[in-house]
Amino acid sequence: MKNRPSSYSALRYTLFAYTVCVVLLITLMPFNFDFHIPRRIRFAWHGDLPDILSNIFLFIPLGFLYRLCFRQGRGRLCLQELMLGLLMSLAIEALQIFLPSRKPTVADVLTNGSGVWLGAQLDVLVMSRLNRDHLVKLFALELPLMALICFLTPLLWISAYTTHIYPNRLVLILLLGLFGSGIWHSIFVHRLRPEGHLSEKKMLFMAVAWFFISSTPALINVPWHVAVMGALMMAALVLQMGWQIRWPPNSADRRFEVATLKRYLPLYAAYLFLLMLWPPKPEIFVPVNNPVRCYNA
């Protein structure tokens, strides 16, 4: 257990770098830059409510992870994180000037910066109630499977973002959600429940909250569809817990990751197969009649 702090540190730095890459991927696709200085710069002052909410939720993980990595315990007002969010957003909006399919928006600078600030405030709130060791134990952050949950989150976000044009991609969200629910269940059964860190109700809440937060773009556009998928995910978790009560796992088996992956990997394989059948197309990012549908972050 001595390597737990170092594993935790490596995970949080990796997740921060990964989150930055995902944010740049989402906000700058399809990368068809035209670096000729435009005669006229098109920009908007405001966006609609779905666009604003998507921007805020997209940047919350950045603020949370930035403070977790670099600013732990300093500056509870999180002004540095706010400035970071505003500067990063300004850089993104400046690059969008050279993207024919994008339109810089003044409101995006404010909402993106607000998202980073809210993420930093979330870190302040969590750390005021939990110390680092408790946080690691509660969320099993030293486990590779929990890292997999973190890496699934941007995949869910990207799949959810495309559903307003391709409704059949809701199936991709469901497959990722079921795959994630299996991982959550395995972590709970083999680690969190035996060590008394989490009850079944709290685990259900955490897993379903993870799914809904990760599916925010689809939740804004097609809330009832996502609600049904969340209910299916919860039902799958309840069935798995009932199965484990009847046939409990071997408590001596501490290395359960490989068996878990073998059990649930077909769901991820189905996701990859359908992803090949439904690859994202450039028009997802090109505004036609409703420019807000183009992700202006």
mmCIF file of C-alpha atoms in Angstrom:
data_model
loop_
_atom_site.group_PDB
_atom_site.id
_atom_site.type_symbol
_atom_site.label_atom_id
_atom_site.label_comp_id
_atom_site.label_asym_id
_atom_site.label_seq_id
_atom_site.Cartn_x
_atom_site.Cartn_y
_atom_site.Cartn_z
ATOM 1 C CA MET A 1 0.000 0.000 0.000
ATOM 2 C CA LYS A 2 3.034 2.301 0.128
ATOM 3 C CA ASN A 3 2.714 3.153 -3.532
ATOM 4 C CA ARG A 4 -0.819 4.498 -3.121
ATOM 5 C CA PRO A 5 0.098 8.232 -2.913
ATOM 6 C CA SER A 6 2.417 8.031 -5.924
ATOM 7 C CA SER A 7 -0.196 6.116 -7.933
ATOM 8 C CA TYR A 8 -2.795 8.699 -6.964
ATOM 9 C CA SER A 9 -0.517 11.574 -8.039
ATOM 10 C CA ALA A 10 0.256 9.924 -11.380
ATOM 11 C CA LEU A 11 -3.448 9.355 -11.995
ATOM 12 C CA ARG A 12 -4.489 12.938 -11.285
ATOM 13 C CA TYR A 13 -1.750 14.460 -13.495
ATOM 14 C CA THR A 14 -2.620 12.037 -16.298
ATOM 15 C CA LEU A 15 -6.312 12.868 -16.001
ATOM 16 C CA PHE A 16 -5.588 16.606 -16.091
ATOM 17 C CA ALA A 17 -3.528 16.275 -19.299
ATOM 18 C CA TYR A 18 -6.173 13.990 -20.794
ATOM 19 C CA THR A 19 -8.958 16.440 -19.922
ATOM 20 C CA VAL A 20 -7.094 19.344 -21.544
ATOM 21 C CA CYS A 21 -6.698 17.285 -24.735
ATOM 22 C CA VAL A 22 -10.389 16.347 -24.758
ATOM 23 C CA VAL A 23 -11.478 19.976 -24.264
ATOM 24 C CA LEU A 24 -9.270 21.093 -27.165
ATOM 25 C CA LEU A 25 -10.576 18.215 -29.290
ATOM 26 C CA ILE A 26 -14.221 19.121 -28.685
ATOM 27 C CA THR A 27 -13.803 22.885 -29.049
ATOM 28 C CA LEU A 28 -11.547 22.922 -32.133
ATOM 29 C CA MET A 29 -12.909 20.092 -34.272
ATOM 30 C CA PRO A 30 -12.942 19.601 -37.251
ATOM 31 C CA PHE A 31 -9.493 21.341 -37.294
ATOM 32 C CA ASN A 32 -10.002 22.757 -40.805
ATOM 33 C CA PHE A 33 -7.985 25.881 -40.021
ATOM 34 C CA ASP A 34 -7.665 28.673 -42.562
ATOM 35 C CA PHE A 35 -4.957 31.002 -41.263
ATOM 36 C CA HIS A 36 -5.570 33.762 -43.792
ATOM 37 C CA ILE A 37 -6.521 36.896 -41.901
ATOM 38 C CA PRO A 38 -10.275 37.268 -42.495
ATOM 39 C CA ARG A 39 -11.558 40.611 -43.774
ATOM 40 C CA ARG A 40 -14.438 40.395 -41.388
ATOM 41 C CA ILE A 41 -14.527 38.533 -38.083
ATOM 42 C CA ARG A 42 -17.857 36.940 -37.258
ATOM 43 C CA PHE A 43 -18.666 36.672 -33.579
ATOM 44 C CA ALA A 44 -21.724 36.544 -31.354
ATOM 45 C CA TRP A 45 -22.340 38.139 -27.992
ATOM 46 C CA HIS A 46 -24.436 35.379 -26.482
ATOM 47 C CA GLY A 47 -25.570 31.768 -26.879
ATOM 48 C CA ASP A 48 -28.686 29.883 -25.859
ATOM 49 C CA LEU A 49 -29.191 27.997 -22.585
ATOM 50 C CA PRO A 50 -28.091 24.517 -23.826
ATOM 51 C CA ASP A 51 -24.862 25.990 -25.186
ATOM 52 C CA ILE A 52 -24.175 27.837 -21.927
ATOM 53 C CA LEU A 53 -24.792 24.754 -19.780
ATOM 54 C CA SER A 54 -22.630 22.572 -22.033
ATOM 55 C CA ASN A 55 -19.759 25.054 -21.803
ATOM 56 C CA ILE A 56 -19.916 25.208 -18.022
ATOM 57 C CA PHE A 57 -20.072 21.433 -17.528
ATOM 58 C CA LEU A 58 -17.291 20.835 -20.058
ATOM 59 C CA PHE A 59 -14.839 23.054 -18.157
ATOM 60 C CA ILE A 60 -15.710 22.014 -14.576
ATOM 61 C CA PRO A 61 -13.348 18.976 -14.633
ATOM 62 C CA LEU A 62 -10.500 21.241 -15.769
ATOM 63 C CA GLY A 63 -10.870 23.503 -12.743
ATOM 64 C CA PHE A 64 -11.242 20.588 -10.351
ATOM 65 C CA LEU A 65 -8.196 18.718 -11.650
ATOM 66 C CA TYR A 66 -6.036 21.839 -12.018
ATOM 67 C CA ARG A 67 -6.531 22.715 -8.377
ATOM 68 C CA LEU A 68 -6.077 19.088 -7.343
ATOM 69 C CA CYS A 69 -2.725 18.965 -9.173
ATOM 70 C CA PHE A 70 -1.203 22.412 -8.687
ATOM 71 C CA ARG A 71 -3.093 24.529 -6.153
ATOM 72 C CA GLN A 72 -4.159 22.188 -3.355
ATOM 73 C CA GLY A 73 -4.957 24.127 -0.179
ATOM 74 C CA ARG A 74 -4.147 27.592 -1.596
ATOM 75 C CA GLY A 75 -6.379 30.527 -2.498
ATOM 76 C CA ARG A 76 -9.881 29.433 -1.484
ATOM 77 C CA LEU A 77 -11.429 32.149 -3.689
ATOM 78 C CA CYS A 78 -9.863 30.361 -6.704
ATOM 79 C CA LEU A 79 -9.070 33.592 -8.551
ATOM 80 C CA GLN A 80 -6.048 32.036 -10.264
ATOM 81 C CA GLU A 81 -8.229 29.223 -11.586
ATOM 82 C CA LEU A 82 -10.754 31.786 -12.856
ATOM 83 C CA MET A 83 -8.005 33.666 -14.718
ATOM 84 C CA LEU A 84 -6.725 30.378 -16.161
ATOM 85 C CA GLY A 85 -10.198 29.543 -17.458
ATOM 86 C CA LEU A 86 -10.694 32.976 -19.001
ATOM 87 C CA LEU A 87 -7.268 32.972 -20.684
ATOM 88 C CA MET A 88 -7.700 29.441 -22.026
ATOM 89 C CA SER A 89 -11.143 30.335 -23.333
ATOM 90 C CA LEU A 90 -9.789 33.491 -25.000
ATOM 91 C CA ALA A 91 -7.133 31.392 -26.739
ATOM 92 C CA ILE A 92 -9.752 28.909 -27.958
ATOM 93 C CA GLU A 93 -12.043 31.680 -29.213
ATOM 94 C CA ALA A 94 -9.091 33.308 -31.017
ATOM 95 C CA LEU A 95 -8.322 30.029 -32.784
ATOM 96 C CA GLN A 96 -11.984 29.657 -33.755
ATOM 97 C CA ILE A 97 -11.625 32.833 -35.836
ATOM 98 C CA PHE A 98 -9.621 30.714 -38.290
ATOM 99 C CA LEU A 99 -12.172 27.875 -38.340
ATOM 100 C CA PRO A 100 -14.794 28.466 -41.067
ATOM 101 C CA SER A 101 -17.282 26.245 -39.223
ATOM 102 C CA ARG A 102 -16.967 28.099 -35.912
ATOM 103 C CA LYS A 103 -18.031 31.479 -34.618
ATOM 104 C CA PRO A 104 -16.360 33.030 -31.539
ATOM 105 C CA THR A 105 -18.810 34.002 -28.830
ATOM 106 C CA VAL A 106 -18.196 36.518 -26.066
ATOM 107 C CA ALA A 107 -20.488 34.607 -23.712
ATOM 108 C CA ASP A 108 -18.366 31.472 -24.185
ATOM 109 C CA VAL A 109 -15.347 33.189 -22.631
ATOM 110 C CA LEU A 110 -17.379 33.939 -19.514
ATOM 111 C CA THR A 111 -19.110 30.554 -19.287
ATOM 112 C CA ASN A 112 -15.914 28.585 -19.853
ATOM 113 C CA GLY A 113 -14.098 30.614 -17.205
ATOM 114 C CA SER A 114 -17.052 30.117 -14.867
ATOM 115 C CA GLY A 115 -16.867 26.369 -15.436
ATOM 116 C CA VAL A 116 -13.189 26.268 -14.446
ATOM 117 C CA TRP A 117 -13.920 28.391 -11.365
ATOM 118 C CA LEU A 118 -16.838 26.161 -10.320
ATOM 119 C CA GLY A 119 -14.633 23.084 -10.716
ATOM 120 C CA ALA A 120 -12.014 24.667 -8.454
ATOM 121 C CA GLN A 121 -14.689 25.549 -5.896
ATOM 122 C CA LEU A 122 -15.877 21.941 -6.016
ATOM 123 C CA ASP A 123 -12.347 20.841 -5.119
ATOM 124 C CA VAL A 124 -12.326 23.300 -2.186
ATOM 125 C CA LEU A 125 -15.656 21.887 -0.975
ATOM 126 C CA VAL A 126 -14.566 18.254 -1.279
ATOM 127 C CA MET A 127 -11.171 18.792 0.351
ATOM 128 C CA SER A 128 -12.721 20.738 3.229
ATOM 129 C CA ARG A 129 -14.682 17.616 4.130
ATOM 130 C CA LEU A 130 -12.203 14.882 3.189
ATOM 131 C CA ASN A 131 -8.466 14.539 3.527
ATOM 132 C CA ARG A 132 -6.467 13.073 0.647
ATOM 133 C CA ASP A 133 -6.226 9.556 2.088
ATOM 134 C CA HIS A 134 -9.982 9.444 2.687
ATOM 135 C CA LEU A 135 -10.621 10.671 -0.859
ATOM 136 C CA VAL A 136 -8.366 7.963 -2.301
ATOM 137 C CA LYS A 137 -10.124 5.256 -0.276
ATOM 138 C CA LEU A 138 -13.655 6.521 -0.918
ATOM 139 C CA PHE A 139 -13.288 6.667 -4.700
ATOM 140 C CA ALA A 140 -10.747 3.803 -4.988
ATOM 141 C CA LEU A 141 -8.488 6.176 -6.913
ATOM 142 C CA GLU A 142 -5.516 3.830 -6.689
ATOM 143 C CA LEU A 143 -7.298 1.187 -8.794
ATOM 144 C CA PRO A 144 -6.701 0.977 -12.567
ATOM 145 C CA LEU A 145 -10.425 0.309 -13.029
ATOM 146 C CA MET A 146 -11.301 3.694 -11.506
ATOM 147 C CA ALA A 147 -8.911 5.294 -13.969
ATOM 148 C CA LEU A 148 -10.893 3.516 -16.697
ATOM 149 C CA ILE A 149 -14.087 5.133 -15.378
ATOM 150 C CA CYS A 150 -12.396 8.534 -15.641
ATOM 151 C CA PHE A 151 -11.265 7.848 -19.198
ATOM 152 C CA LEU A 152 -14.770 6.712 -20.211
ATOM 153 C CA THR A 153 -16.203 10.093 -19.209
ATOM 154 C CA PRO A 154 -14.987 12.096 -22.259
ATOM 155 C CA LEU A 155 -16.072 9.258 -24.577
ATOM 156 C CA LEU A 156 -19.574 9.556 -23.152
ATOM 157 C CA TRP A 157 -19.471 13.343 -23.530
ATOM 158 C CA ILE A 158 -18.412 13.215 -27.189
ATOM 159 C CA SER A 159 -21.005 10.537 -28.033
ATOM 160 C CA ALA A 160 -23.668 12.558 -26.214
ATOM 161 C CA TYR A 161 -22.732 15.718 -28.086
ATOM 162 C CA THR A 162 -23.421 14.143 -31.501
ATOM 163 C CA THR A 163 -26.920 12.861 -30.657
ATOM 164 C CA HIS A 164 -28.681 16.059 -31.790
ATOM 165 C CA ILE A 165 -27.767 15.170 -35.396
ATOM 166 C CA TYR A 166 -27.489 11.366 -35.145
ATOM 167 C CA PRO A 167 -30.087 10.037 -32.656
ATOM 168 C CA ASN A 168 -28.905 6.467 -33.243
ATOM 169 C CA ARG A 169 -25.759 7.387 -31.314
ATOM 170 C CA LEU A 170 -27.841 7.145 -28.145
ATOM 171 C CA VAL A 171 -27.047 3.434 -28.379
ATOM 172 C CA LEU A 172 -23.361 4.304 -27.961
ATOM 173 C CA ILE A 173 -24.170 6.183 -24.759
ATOM 174 C CA LEU A 174 -26.135 3.204 -23.436
ATOM 175 C CA LEU A 175 -23.302 0.769 -24.187
ATOM 176 C CA LEU A 176 -20.721 2.985 -22.484
ATOM 177 C CA GLY A 177 -23.060 3.470 -19.532
ATOM 178 C CA LEU A 178 -23.609 -0.273 -19.100
ATOM 179 C CA PHE A 179 -19.884 -0.918 -19.443
ATOM 180 C CA GLY A 180 -19.196 1.735 -16.817
ATOM 181 C CA SER A 181 -21.891 0.331 -14.514
ATOM 182 C CA GLY A 182 -20.164 -3.050 -14.606
ATOM 183 C CA ILE A 183 -16.873 -1.429 -13.628
ATOM 184 C CA TRP A 184 -18.545 0.530 -10.812
ATOM 185 C CA HIS A 185 -20.185 -2.641 -9.514
ATOM 186 C CA SER A 186 -16.954 -4.629 -9.542
ATOM 187 C CA ILE A 187 -15.060 -1.892 -7.666
ATOM 188 C CA PHE A 188 -17.851 -1.726 -5.096
ATOM 189 C CA VAL A 189 -18.109 -5.482 -4.533
ATOM 190 C CA HIS A 190 -14.382 -6.206 -4.348
ATOM 191 C CA ARG A 191 -13.040 -3.063 -2.684
ATOM 192 C CA LEU A 192 -15.471 -0.465 -1.348
ATOM 193 C CA ARG A 193 -18.016 -2.729 0.359
ATOM 194 C CA PRO A 194 -15.521 -5.095 2.071
ATOM 195 C CA GLU A 195 -13.569 -2.128 3.453
ATOM 196 C CA GLY A 196 -16.755 -0.360 4.594
ATOM 197 C CA HIS A 197 -16.155 2.824 2.600
ATOM 198 C CA LEU A 198 -19.483 2.979 0.750
ATOM 199 C CA SER A 199 -23.048 1.690 1.068
ATOM 200 C CA GLU A 200 -25.045 0.225 -1.825
ATOM 201 C CA LYS A 201 -27.317 3.285 -2.043
ATOM 202 C CA LYS A 202 -24.369 5.680 -2.195
ATOM 203 C CA MET A 203 -22.690 3.559 -4.854
ATOM 204 C CA LEU A 204 -25.873 3.613 -6.950
ATOM 205 C CA PHE A 205 -26.064 7.392 -6.586
ATOM 206 C CA MET A 206 -22.398 7.879 -7.556
ATOM 207 C CA ALA A 207 -22.642 5.614 -10.615
ATOM 208 C CA VAL A 208 -25.870 7.151 -11.940
ATOM 209 C CA ALA A 209 -24.625 10.691 -11.218
ATOM 210 C CA TRP A 210 -21.448 9.878 -13.165
ATOM 211 C CA PHE A 211 -23.562 8.720 -16.125
ATOM 212 C CA PHE A 212 -25.824 11.782 -16.185
ATOM 213 C CA ILE A 213 -22.967 14.284 -15.766
ATOM 214 C CA SER A 214 -20.943 12.551 -18.492
ATOM 215 C CA SER A 215 -23.993 12.622 -20.814
ATOM 216 C CA THR A 216 -24.815 16.296 -20.227
ATOM 217 C CA PRO A 217 -25.013 17.340 -23.930
ATOM 218 C CA ALA A 218 -27.569 14.614 -24.665
ATOM 219 C CA LEU A 219 -29.346 15.287 -21.364
ATOM 220 C CA ILE A 220 -29.898 18.880 -22.507
ATOM 221 C CA ASN A 221 -31.123 17.918 -25.998
ATOM 222 C CA VAL A 222 -33.064 14.685 -25.344
ATOM 223 C CA PRO A 223 -33.591 14.490 -21.566
ATOM 224 C CA TRP A 224 -36.207 11.728 -21.573
ATOM 225 C CA HIS A 225 -34.086 9.400 -23.684
ATOM 226 C CA VAL A 226 -31.113 9.856 -21.361
ATOM 227 C CA ALA A 227 -33.358 9.415 -18.307
ATOM 228 C CA VAL A 228 -34.531 6.046 -19.665
ATOM 229 C CA MET A 229 -30.928 4.976 -20.258
ATOM 230 C CA GLY A 230 -30.013 6.062 -16.736
ATOM 231 C CA ALA A 231 -32.887 3.946 -15.411
ATOM 232 C CA LEU A 232 -31.633 0.956 -17.424
ATOM 233 C CA MET A 233 -28.148 1.456 -16.016
ATOM 234 C CA MET A 234 -29.532 1.595 -12.475
ATOM 235 C CA ALA A 235 -31.572 -1.561 -13.097
ATOM 236 C CA ALA A 236 -28.440 -3.329 -14.354
ATOM 237 C CA LEU A 237 -26.578 -2.330 -11.184
ATOM 238 C CA VAL A 238 -29.413 -3.533 -8.940
ATOM 239 C CA LEU A 239 -29.547 -6.889 -10.760
ATOM 240 C CA GLN A 240 -25.795 -7.308 -10.436
ATOM 241 C CA MET A 241 -25.915 -6.554 -6.715
ATOM 242 C CA GLY A 242 -28.724 -9.081 -6.272
ATOM 243 C CA TRP A 243 -26.673 -11.663 -8.146
ATOM 244 C CA GLN A 244 -23.662 -11.038 -5.901
ATOM 245 C CA ILE A 245 -25.767 -11.385 -2.739
ATOM 246 C CA ARG A 246 -26.875 -14.827 -3.904
ATOM 247 C CA TRP A 247 -23.423 -15.861 -5.141
ATOM 248 C CA PRO A 248 -20.896 -13.691 -3.270
ATOM 249 C CA PRO A 249 -17.387 -13.317 -4.738
ATOM 250 C CA ASN A 250 -14.298 -14.836 -3.212
ATOM 251 C CA SER A 251 -13.139 -12.265 -0.650
ATOM 252 C CA ALA A 252 -9.562 -13.523 -0.962
ATOM 253 C CA ASP A 253 -9.429 -12.470 -4.606
ATOM 254 C CA ARG A 254 -7.773 -9.053 -4.404
ATOM 255 C CA ARG A 255 -6.795 -8.809 -8.060
ATOM 256 C CA PHE A 256 -10.143 -8.757 -9.783
ATOM 257 C CA GLU A 257 -9.442 -6.322 -12.627
ATOM 258 C CA VAL A 258 -8.710 -8.880 -15.364
ATOM 259 C CA ALA A 259 -11.833 -10.923 -14.599
ATOM 260 C CA THR A 260 -13.909 -7.734 -14.600
ATOM 261 C CA LEU A 261 -12.588 -6.647 -17.988
ATOM 262 C CA LYS A 262 -13.231 -10.083 -19.499
ATOM 263 C CA ARG A 263 -16.806 -10.000 -18.210
ATOM 264 C CA TYR A 264 -17.738 -6.557 -19.505
ATOM 265 C CA LEU A 265 -15.421 -6.083 -22.483
ATOM 266 C CA PRO A 266 -18.075 -7.295 -25.001
ATOM 267 C CA LEU A 267 -20.055 -4.121 -24.248
ATOM 268 C CA TYR A 268 -17.067 -1.957 -25.122
ATOM 269 C CA ALA A 269 -16.368 -4.075 -28.212
ATOM 270 C CA ALA A 270 -19.965 -3.470 -29.345
ATOM 271 C CA TYR A 271 -19.430 0.262 -28.793
ATOM 272 C CA LEU A 272 -16.290 0.236 -30.968
ATOM 273 C CA PHE A 273 -18.051 -1.766 -33.688
ATOM 274 C CA LEU A 274 -20.986 0.658 -33.867
ATOM 275 C CA LEU A 275 -18.588 3.596 -33.719
ATOM 276 C CA MET A 276 -16.967 2.305 -36.907
ATOM 277 C CA LEU A 277 -20.404 2.089 -38.527
ATOM 278 C CA TRP A 278 -21.351 5.611 -37.408
ATOM 279 C CA PRO A 279 -18.151 7.693 -37.579
ATOM 280 C CA PRO A 280 -18.531 11.393 -36.740
ATOM 281 C CA LYS A 281 -18.817 13.553 -39.854
ATOM 282 C CA PRO A 282 -17.717 17.164 -40.392
ATOM 283 C CA GLU A 283 -21.289 18.443 -40.616
ATOM 284 C CA ILE A 284 -21.686 17.738 -36.907
ATOM 285 C CA PHE A 285 -19.526 20.803 -36.332
ATOM 286 C CA VAL A 286 -20.862 22.974 -39.158
ATOM 287 C CA PRO A 287 -23.794 25.261 -38.334
ATOM 288 C CA VAL A 288 -26.542 25.141 -40.937
ATOM 289 C CA ASN A 289 -29.723 26.877 -39.803
ATOM 290 C CA ASN A 290 -29.047 26.767 -36.081
ATOM 291 C CA PRO A 291 -25.492 27.929 -35.381
ATOM 292 C CA VAL A 292 -25.792 27.124 -31.689
ATOM 293 C CA ARG A 293 -25.661 23.427 -32.574
ATOM 294 C CA CYS A 294 -22.075 23.979 -33.592
ATOM 295 C CA TYR A 295 -20.165 23.621 -30.352
ATOM 296 C CA ASN A 296 -18.863 27.119 -29.669
ATOM 297 C CA ALA A 297 -16.748 26.768 -26.551
#
